[in-house]
PDB file of C-alpha atoms in Angstrom:
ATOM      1  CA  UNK A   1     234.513 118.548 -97.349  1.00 65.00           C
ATOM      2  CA  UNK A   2     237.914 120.330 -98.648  1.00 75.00           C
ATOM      3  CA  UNK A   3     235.930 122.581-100.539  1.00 76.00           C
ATOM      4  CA  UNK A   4     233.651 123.618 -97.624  1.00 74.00           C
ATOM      5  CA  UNK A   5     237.127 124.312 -95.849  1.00 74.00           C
ATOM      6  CA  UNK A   6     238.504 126.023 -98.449  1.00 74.00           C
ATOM      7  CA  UNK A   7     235.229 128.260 -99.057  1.00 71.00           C
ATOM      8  CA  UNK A   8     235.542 129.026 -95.034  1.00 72.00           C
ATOM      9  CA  UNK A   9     238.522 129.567 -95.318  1.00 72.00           C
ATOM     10  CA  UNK A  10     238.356 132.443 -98.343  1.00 72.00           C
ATOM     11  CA  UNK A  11     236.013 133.868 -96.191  1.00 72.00           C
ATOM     12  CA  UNK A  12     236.331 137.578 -95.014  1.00 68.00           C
ATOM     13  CA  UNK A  13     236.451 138.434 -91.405  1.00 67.00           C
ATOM     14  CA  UNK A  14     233.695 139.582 -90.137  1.00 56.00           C
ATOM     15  CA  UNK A  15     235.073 142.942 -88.663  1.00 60.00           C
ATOM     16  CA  UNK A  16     236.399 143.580 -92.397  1.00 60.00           C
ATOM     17  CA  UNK A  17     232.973 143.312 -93.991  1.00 53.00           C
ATOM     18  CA  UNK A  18     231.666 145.395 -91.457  1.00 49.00           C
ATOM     19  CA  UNK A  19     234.600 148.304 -91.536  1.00 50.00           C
ATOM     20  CA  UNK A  20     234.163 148.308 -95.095  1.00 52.00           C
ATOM     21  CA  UNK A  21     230.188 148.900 -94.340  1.00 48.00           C
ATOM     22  CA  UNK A  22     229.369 145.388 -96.186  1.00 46.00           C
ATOM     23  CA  UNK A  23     227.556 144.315 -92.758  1.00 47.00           C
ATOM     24  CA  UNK A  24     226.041 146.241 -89.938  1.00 52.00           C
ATOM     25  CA  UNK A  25     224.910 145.372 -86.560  1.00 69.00           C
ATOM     26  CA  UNK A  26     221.603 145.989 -86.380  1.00 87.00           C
ATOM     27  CA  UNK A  27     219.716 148.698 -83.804  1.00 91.00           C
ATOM     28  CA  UNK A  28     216.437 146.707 -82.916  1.00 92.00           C
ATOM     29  CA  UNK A  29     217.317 143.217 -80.568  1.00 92.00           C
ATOM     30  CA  UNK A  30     220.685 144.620 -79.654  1.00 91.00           C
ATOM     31  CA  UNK A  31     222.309 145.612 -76.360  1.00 93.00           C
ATOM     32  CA  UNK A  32     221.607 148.803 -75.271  1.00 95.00           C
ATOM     33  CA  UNK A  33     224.712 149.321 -73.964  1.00 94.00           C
ATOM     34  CA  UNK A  34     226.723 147.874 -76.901  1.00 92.00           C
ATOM     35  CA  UNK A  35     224.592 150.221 -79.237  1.00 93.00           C
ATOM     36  CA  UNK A  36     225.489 153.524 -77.268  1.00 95.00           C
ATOM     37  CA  UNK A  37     228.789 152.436 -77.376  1.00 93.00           C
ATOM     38  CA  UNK A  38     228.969 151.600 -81.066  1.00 91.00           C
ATOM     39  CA  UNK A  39     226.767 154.838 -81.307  1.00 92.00           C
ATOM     40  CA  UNK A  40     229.325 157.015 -78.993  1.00 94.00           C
ATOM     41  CA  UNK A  41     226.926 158.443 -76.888  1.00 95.00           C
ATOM     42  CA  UNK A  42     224.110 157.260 -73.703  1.00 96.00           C
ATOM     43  CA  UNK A  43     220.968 157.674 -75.622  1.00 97.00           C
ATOM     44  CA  UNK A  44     220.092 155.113 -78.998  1.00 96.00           C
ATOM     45  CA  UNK A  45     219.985 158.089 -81.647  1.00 94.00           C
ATOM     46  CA  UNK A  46     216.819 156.335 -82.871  1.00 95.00           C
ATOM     47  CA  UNK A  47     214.975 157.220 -79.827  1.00 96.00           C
ATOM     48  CA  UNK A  48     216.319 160.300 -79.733  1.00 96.00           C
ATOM     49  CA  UNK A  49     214.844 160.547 -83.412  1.00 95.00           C
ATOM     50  CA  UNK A  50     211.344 159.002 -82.734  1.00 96.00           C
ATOM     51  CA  UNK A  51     211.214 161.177 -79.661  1.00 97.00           C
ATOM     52  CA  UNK A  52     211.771 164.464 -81.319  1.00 96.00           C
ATOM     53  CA  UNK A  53     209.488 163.722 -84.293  1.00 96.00           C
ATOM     54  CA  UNK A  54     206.380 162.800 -81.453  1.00 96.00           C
ATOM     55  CA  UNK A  55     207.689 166.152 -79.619  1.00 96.00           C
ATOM     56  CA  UNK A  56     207.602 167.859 -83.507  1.00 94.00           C
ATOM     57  CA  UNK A  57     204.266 166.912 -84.654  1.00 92.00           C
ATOM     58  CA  UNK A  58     202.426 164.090 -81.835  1.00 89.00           C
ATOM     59  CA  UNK A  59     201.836 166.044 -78.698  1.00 91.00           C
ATOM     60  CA  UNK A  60     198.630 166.667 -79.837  1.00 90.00           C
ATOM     61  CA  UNK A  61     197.371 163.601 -81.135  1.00 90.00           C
ATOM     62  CA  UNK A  62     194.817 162.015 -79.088  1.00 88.00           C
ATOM     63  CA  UNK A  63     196.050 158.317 -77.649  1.00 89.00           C
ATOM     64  CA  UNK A  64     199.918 158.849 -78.926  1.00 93.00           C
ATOM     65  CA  UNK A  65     201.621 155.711 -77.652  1.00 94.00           C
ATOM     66  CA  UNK A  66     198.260 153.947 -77.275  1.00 94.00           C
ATOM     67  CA  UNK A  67     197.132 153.637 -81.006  1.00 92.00           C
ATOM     68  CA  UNK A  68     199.039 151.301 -83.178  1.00 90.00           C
ATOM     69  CA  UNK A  69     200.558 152.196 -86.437  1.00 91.00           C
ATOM     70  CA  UNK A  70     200.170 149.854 -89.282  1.00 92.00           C
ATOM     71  CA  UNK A  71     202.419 147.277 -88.754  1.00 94.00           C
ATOM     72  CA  UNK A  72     203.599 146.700 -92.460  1.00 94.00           C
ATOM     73  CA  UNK A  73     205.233 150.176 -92.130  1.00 94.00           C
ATOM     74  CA  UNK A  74     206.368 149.926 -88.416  1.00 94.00           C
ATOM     75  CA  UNK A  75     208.671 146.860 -89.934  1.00 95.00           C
ATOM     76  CA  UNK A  76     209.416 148.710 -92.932  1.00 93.00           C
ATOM     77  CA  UNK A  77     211.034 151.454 -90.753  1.00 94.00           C
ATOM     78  CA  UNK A  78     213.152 149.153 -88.602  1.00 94.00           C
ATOM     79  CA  UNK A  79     214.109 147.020 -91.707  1.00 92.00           C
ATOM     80  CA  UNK A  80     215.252 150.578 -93.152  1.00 92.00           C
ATOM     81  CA  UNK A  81     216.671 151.396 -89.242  1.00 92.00           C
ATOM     82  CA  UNK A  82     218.665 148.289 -89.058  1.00 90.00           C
ATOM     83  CA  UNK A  83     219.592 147.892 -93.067  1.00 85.00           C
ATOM     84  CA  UNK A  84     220.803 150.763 -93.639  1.00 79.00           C
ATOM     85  CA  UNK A  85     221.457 152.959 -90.398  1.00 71.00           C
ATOM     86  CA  UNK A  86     220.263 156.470 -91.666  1.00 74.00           C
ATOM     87  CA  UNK A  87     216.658 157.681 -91.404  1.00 85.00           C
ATOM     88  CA  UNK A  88     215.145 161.131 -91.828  1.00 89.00           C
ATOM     89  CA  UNK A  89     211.423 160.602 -89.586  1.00 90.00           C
ATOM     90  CA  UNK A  90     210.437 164.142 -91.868  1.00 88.00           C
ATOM     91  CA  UNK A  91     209.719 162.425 -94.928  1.00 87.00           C
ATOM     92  CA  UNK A  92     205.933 162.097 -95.767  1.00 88.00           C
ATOM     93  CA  UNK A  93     206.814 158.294 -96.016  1.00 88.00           C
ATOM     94  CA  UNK A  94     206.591 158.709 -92.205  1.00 89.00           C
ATOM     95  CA  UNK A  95     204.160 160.606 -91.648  1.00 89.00           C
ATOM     96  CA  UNK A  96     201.433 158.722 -89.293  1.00 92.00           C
ATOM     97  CA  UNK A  97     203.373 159.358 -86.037  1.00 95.00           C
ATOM     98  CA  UNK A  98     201.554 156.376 -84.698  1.00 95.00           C
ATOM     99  CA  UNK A  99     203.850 154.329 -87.199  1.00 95.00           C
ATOM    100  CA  UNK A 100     207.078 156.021 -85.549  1.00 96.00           C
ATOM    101  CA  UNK A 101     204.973 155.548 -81.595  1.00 96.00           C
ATOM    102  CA  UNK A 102     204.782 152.252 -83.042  1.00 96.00           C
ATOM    103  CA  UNK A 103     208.105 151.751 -84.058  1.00 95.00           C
ATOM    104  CA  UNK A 104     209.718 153.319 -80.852  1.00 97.00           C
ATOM    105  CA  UNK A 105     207.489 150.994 -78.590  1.00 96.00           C
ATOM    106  CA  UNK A 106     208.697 147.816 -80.226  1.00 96.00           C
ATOM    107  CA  UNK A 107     212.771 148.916 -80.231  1.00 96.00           C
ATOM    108  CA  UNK A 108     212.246 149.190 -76.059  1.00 97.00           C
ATOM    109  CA  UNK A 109     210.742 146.040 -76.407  1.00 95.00           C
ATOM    110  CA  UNK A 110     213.196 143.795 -78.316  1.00 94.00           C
ATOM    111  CA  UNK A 111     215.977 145.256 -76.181  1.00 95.00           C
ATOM    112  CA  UNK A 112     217.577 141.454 -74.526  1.00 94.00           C
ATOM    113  CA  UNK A 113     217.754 143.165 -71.033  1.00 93.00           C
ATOM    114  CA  UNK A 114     214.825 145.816 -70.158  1.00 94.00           C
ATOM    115  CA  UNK A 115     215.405 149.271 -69.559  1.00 94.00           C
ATOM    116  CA  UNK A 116     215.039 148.748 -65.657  1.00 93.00           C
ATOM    117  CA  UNK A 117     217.681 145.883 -65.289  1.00 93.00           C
ATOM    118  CA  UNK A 118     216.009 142.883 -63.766  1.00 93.00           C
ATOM    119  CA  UNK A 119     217.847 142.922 -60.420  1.00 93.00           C
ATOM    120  CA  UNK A 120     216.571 146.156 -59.026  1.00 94.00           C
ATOM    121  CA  UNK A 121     213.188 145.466 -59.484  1.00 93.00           C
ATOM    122  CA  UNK A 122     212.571 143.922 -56.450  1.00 94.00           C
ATOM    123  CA  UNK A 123     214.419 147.180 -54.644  1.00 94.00           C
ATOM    124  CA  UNK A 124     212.003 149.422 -56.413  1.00 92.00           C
ATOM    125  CA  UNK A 125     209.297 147.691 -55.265  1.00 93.00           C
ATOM    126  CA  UNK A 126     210.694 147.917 -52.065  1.00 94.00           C
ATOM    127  CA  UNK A 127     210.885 151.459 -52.132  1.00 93.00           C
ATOM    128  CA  UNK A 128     207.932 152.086 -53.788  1.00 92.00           C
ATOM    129  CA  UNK A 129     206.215 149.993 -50.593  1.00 92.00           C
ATOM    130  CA  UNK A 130     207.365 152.763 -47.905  1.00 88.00           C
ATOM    131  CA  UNK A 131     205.054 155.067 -46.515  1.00 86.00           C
ATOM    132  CA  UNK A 132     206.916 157.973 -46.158  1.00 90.00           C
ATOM    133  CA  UNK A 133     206.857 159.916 -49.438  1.00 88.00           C
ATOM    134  CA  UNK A 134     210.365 161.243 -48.722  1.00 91.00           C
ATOM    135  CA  UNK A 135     211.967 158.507 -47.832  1.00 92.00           C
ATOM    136  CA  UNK A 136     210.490 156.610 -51.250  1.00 92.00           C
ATOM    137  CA  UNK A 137     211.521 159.256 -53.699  1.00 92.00           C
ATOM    138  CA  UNK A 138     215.461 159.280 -51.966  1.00 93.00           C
ATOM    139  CA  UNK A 139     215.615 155.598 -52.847  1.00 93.00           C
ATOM    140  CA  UNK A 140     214.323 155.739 -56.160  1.00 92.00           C
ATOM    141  CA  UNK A 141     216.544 158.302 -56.988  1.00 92.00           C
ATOM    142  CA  UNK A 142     219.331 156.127 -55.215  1.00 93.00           C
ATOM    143  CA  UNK A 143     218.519 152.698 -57.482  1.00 94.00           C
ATOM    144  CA  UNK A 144     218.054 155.381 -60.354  1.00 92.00           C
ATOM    145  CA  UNK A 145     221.764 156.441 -59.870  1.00 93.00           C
ATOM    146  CA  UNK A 146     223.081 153.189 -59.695  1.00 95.00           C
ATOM    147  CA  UNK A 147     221.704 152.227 -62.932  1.00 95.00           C
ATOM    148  CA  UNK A 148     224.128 151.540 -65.938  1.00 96.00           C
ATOM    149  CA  UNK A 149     224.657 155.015 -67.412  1.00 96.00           C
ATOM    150  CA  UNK A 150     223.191 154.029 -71.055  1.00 97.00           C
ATOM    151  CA  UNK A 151     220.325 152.394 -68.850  1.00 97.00           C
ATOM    152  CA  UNK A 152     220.160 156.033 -66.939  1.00 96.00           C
ATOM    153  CA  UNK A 153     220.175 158.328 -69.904  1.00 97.00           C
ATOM    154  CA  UNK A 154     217.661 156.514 -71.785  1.00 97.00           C
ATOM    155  CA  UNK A 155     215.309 156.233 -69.341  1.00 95.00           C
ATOM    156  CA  UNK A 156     215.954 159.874 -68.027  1.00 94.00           C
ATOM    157  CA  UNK A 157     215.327 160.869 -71.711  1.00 97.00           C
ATOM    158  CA  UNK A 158     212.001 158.604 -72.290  1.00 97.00           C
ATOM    159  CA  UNK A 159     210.406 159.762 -68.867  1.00 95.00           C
ATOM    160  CA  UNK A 160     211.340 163.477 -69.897  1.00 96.00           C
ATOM    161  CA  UNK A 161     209.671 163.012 -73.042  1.00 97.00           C
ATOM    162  CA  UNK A 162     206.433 161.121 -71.254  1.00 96.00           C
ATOM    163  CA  UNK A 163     206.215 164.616 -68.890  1.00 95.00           C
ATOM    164  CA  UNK A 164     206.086 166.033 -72.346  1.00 95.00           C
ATOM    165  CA  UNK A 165     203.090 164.106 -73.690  1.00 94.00           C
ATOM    166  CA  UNK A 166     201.420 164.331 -70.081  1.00 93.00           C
ATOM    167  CA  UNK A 167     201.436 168.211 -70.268  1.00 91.00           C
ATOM    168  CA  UNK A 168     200.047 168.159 -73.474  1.00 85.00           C
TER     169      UNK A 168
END
């Protein structure tokens, strides 16, 4: 039992193992507004990286974010996402964009809290109920605004990117 304490005890913090890069938190499963903030900006810079490799070299593919990438890799590339923090989506290793689809659909869905937070769903529904057209889009844009900004930007970013894909 002493030595258990002892061990515990010798122990580094865990802020000093991760300011001296010994331990990261990971990207995938974690709080989208914890990541921005560890990440210093609104948008996860791995969707901003998935996003402009489909923009690079998937607007053309037929079935983009509806074919699945092989899985094997998809969980390679969040191992490497999360293990070691730097990725470069230009390397052949990468190269089915369906694996980096793949990869960006299951981040969105491990985040703990959805993109849409939970308690305006029920508004949107709301809005999207009314019959006047006008009247809808004003309070979507309202419950939009009133989003949490990393909530905001992402989604703002995503949807841009899905008029993208649409026009294509």
């Amino acid at each position: 039992r002493n030595k258990l304490k002892r061990l515990i005890a010798k122990r580094p913090p865990l802020q000093s193992l991760q300011e001296r890069g010994l331990l990261r938190d990971q990207v995938f499963g974690c709080q989208l507004e914890s990541l921005c903030q560890r990440e210093g900006d609104t948008v996860p810079s791995f969707l901003r990286l998935c996003i402009a490799a489909v923009d690079k070299r998937g607007l053309d593919v037929d079935g983009i974010y509806r074919v699945s990438g092989n899985l094997a890799v998809v969980q390679k590339l969040r191992f490497l996402v999360d293990r070691e923090g730097r990725l470069d989506l230009d390397s052949t290793e990468w190269d089915d964009i369906h694996v980096v689809t793949g990869a960006l659909k299951l981040f969105l869905r491990e985040l703990p809290q959805p993109l849409v937070p939970p308690l305006l769903l029920p508004h949107f529904r709301a809005a999207l109920a009314l019959s006047e057209s006008e009247q809808c889009l004003s309070q979507i844009q309202e419950l939009i605004g009133s989003m949490p900004k990393p909530n905001h930007d992402t989604l703002r970013y995503l949807l841009e990117h899905l008029c993208r894909v649409i026009a294509h």
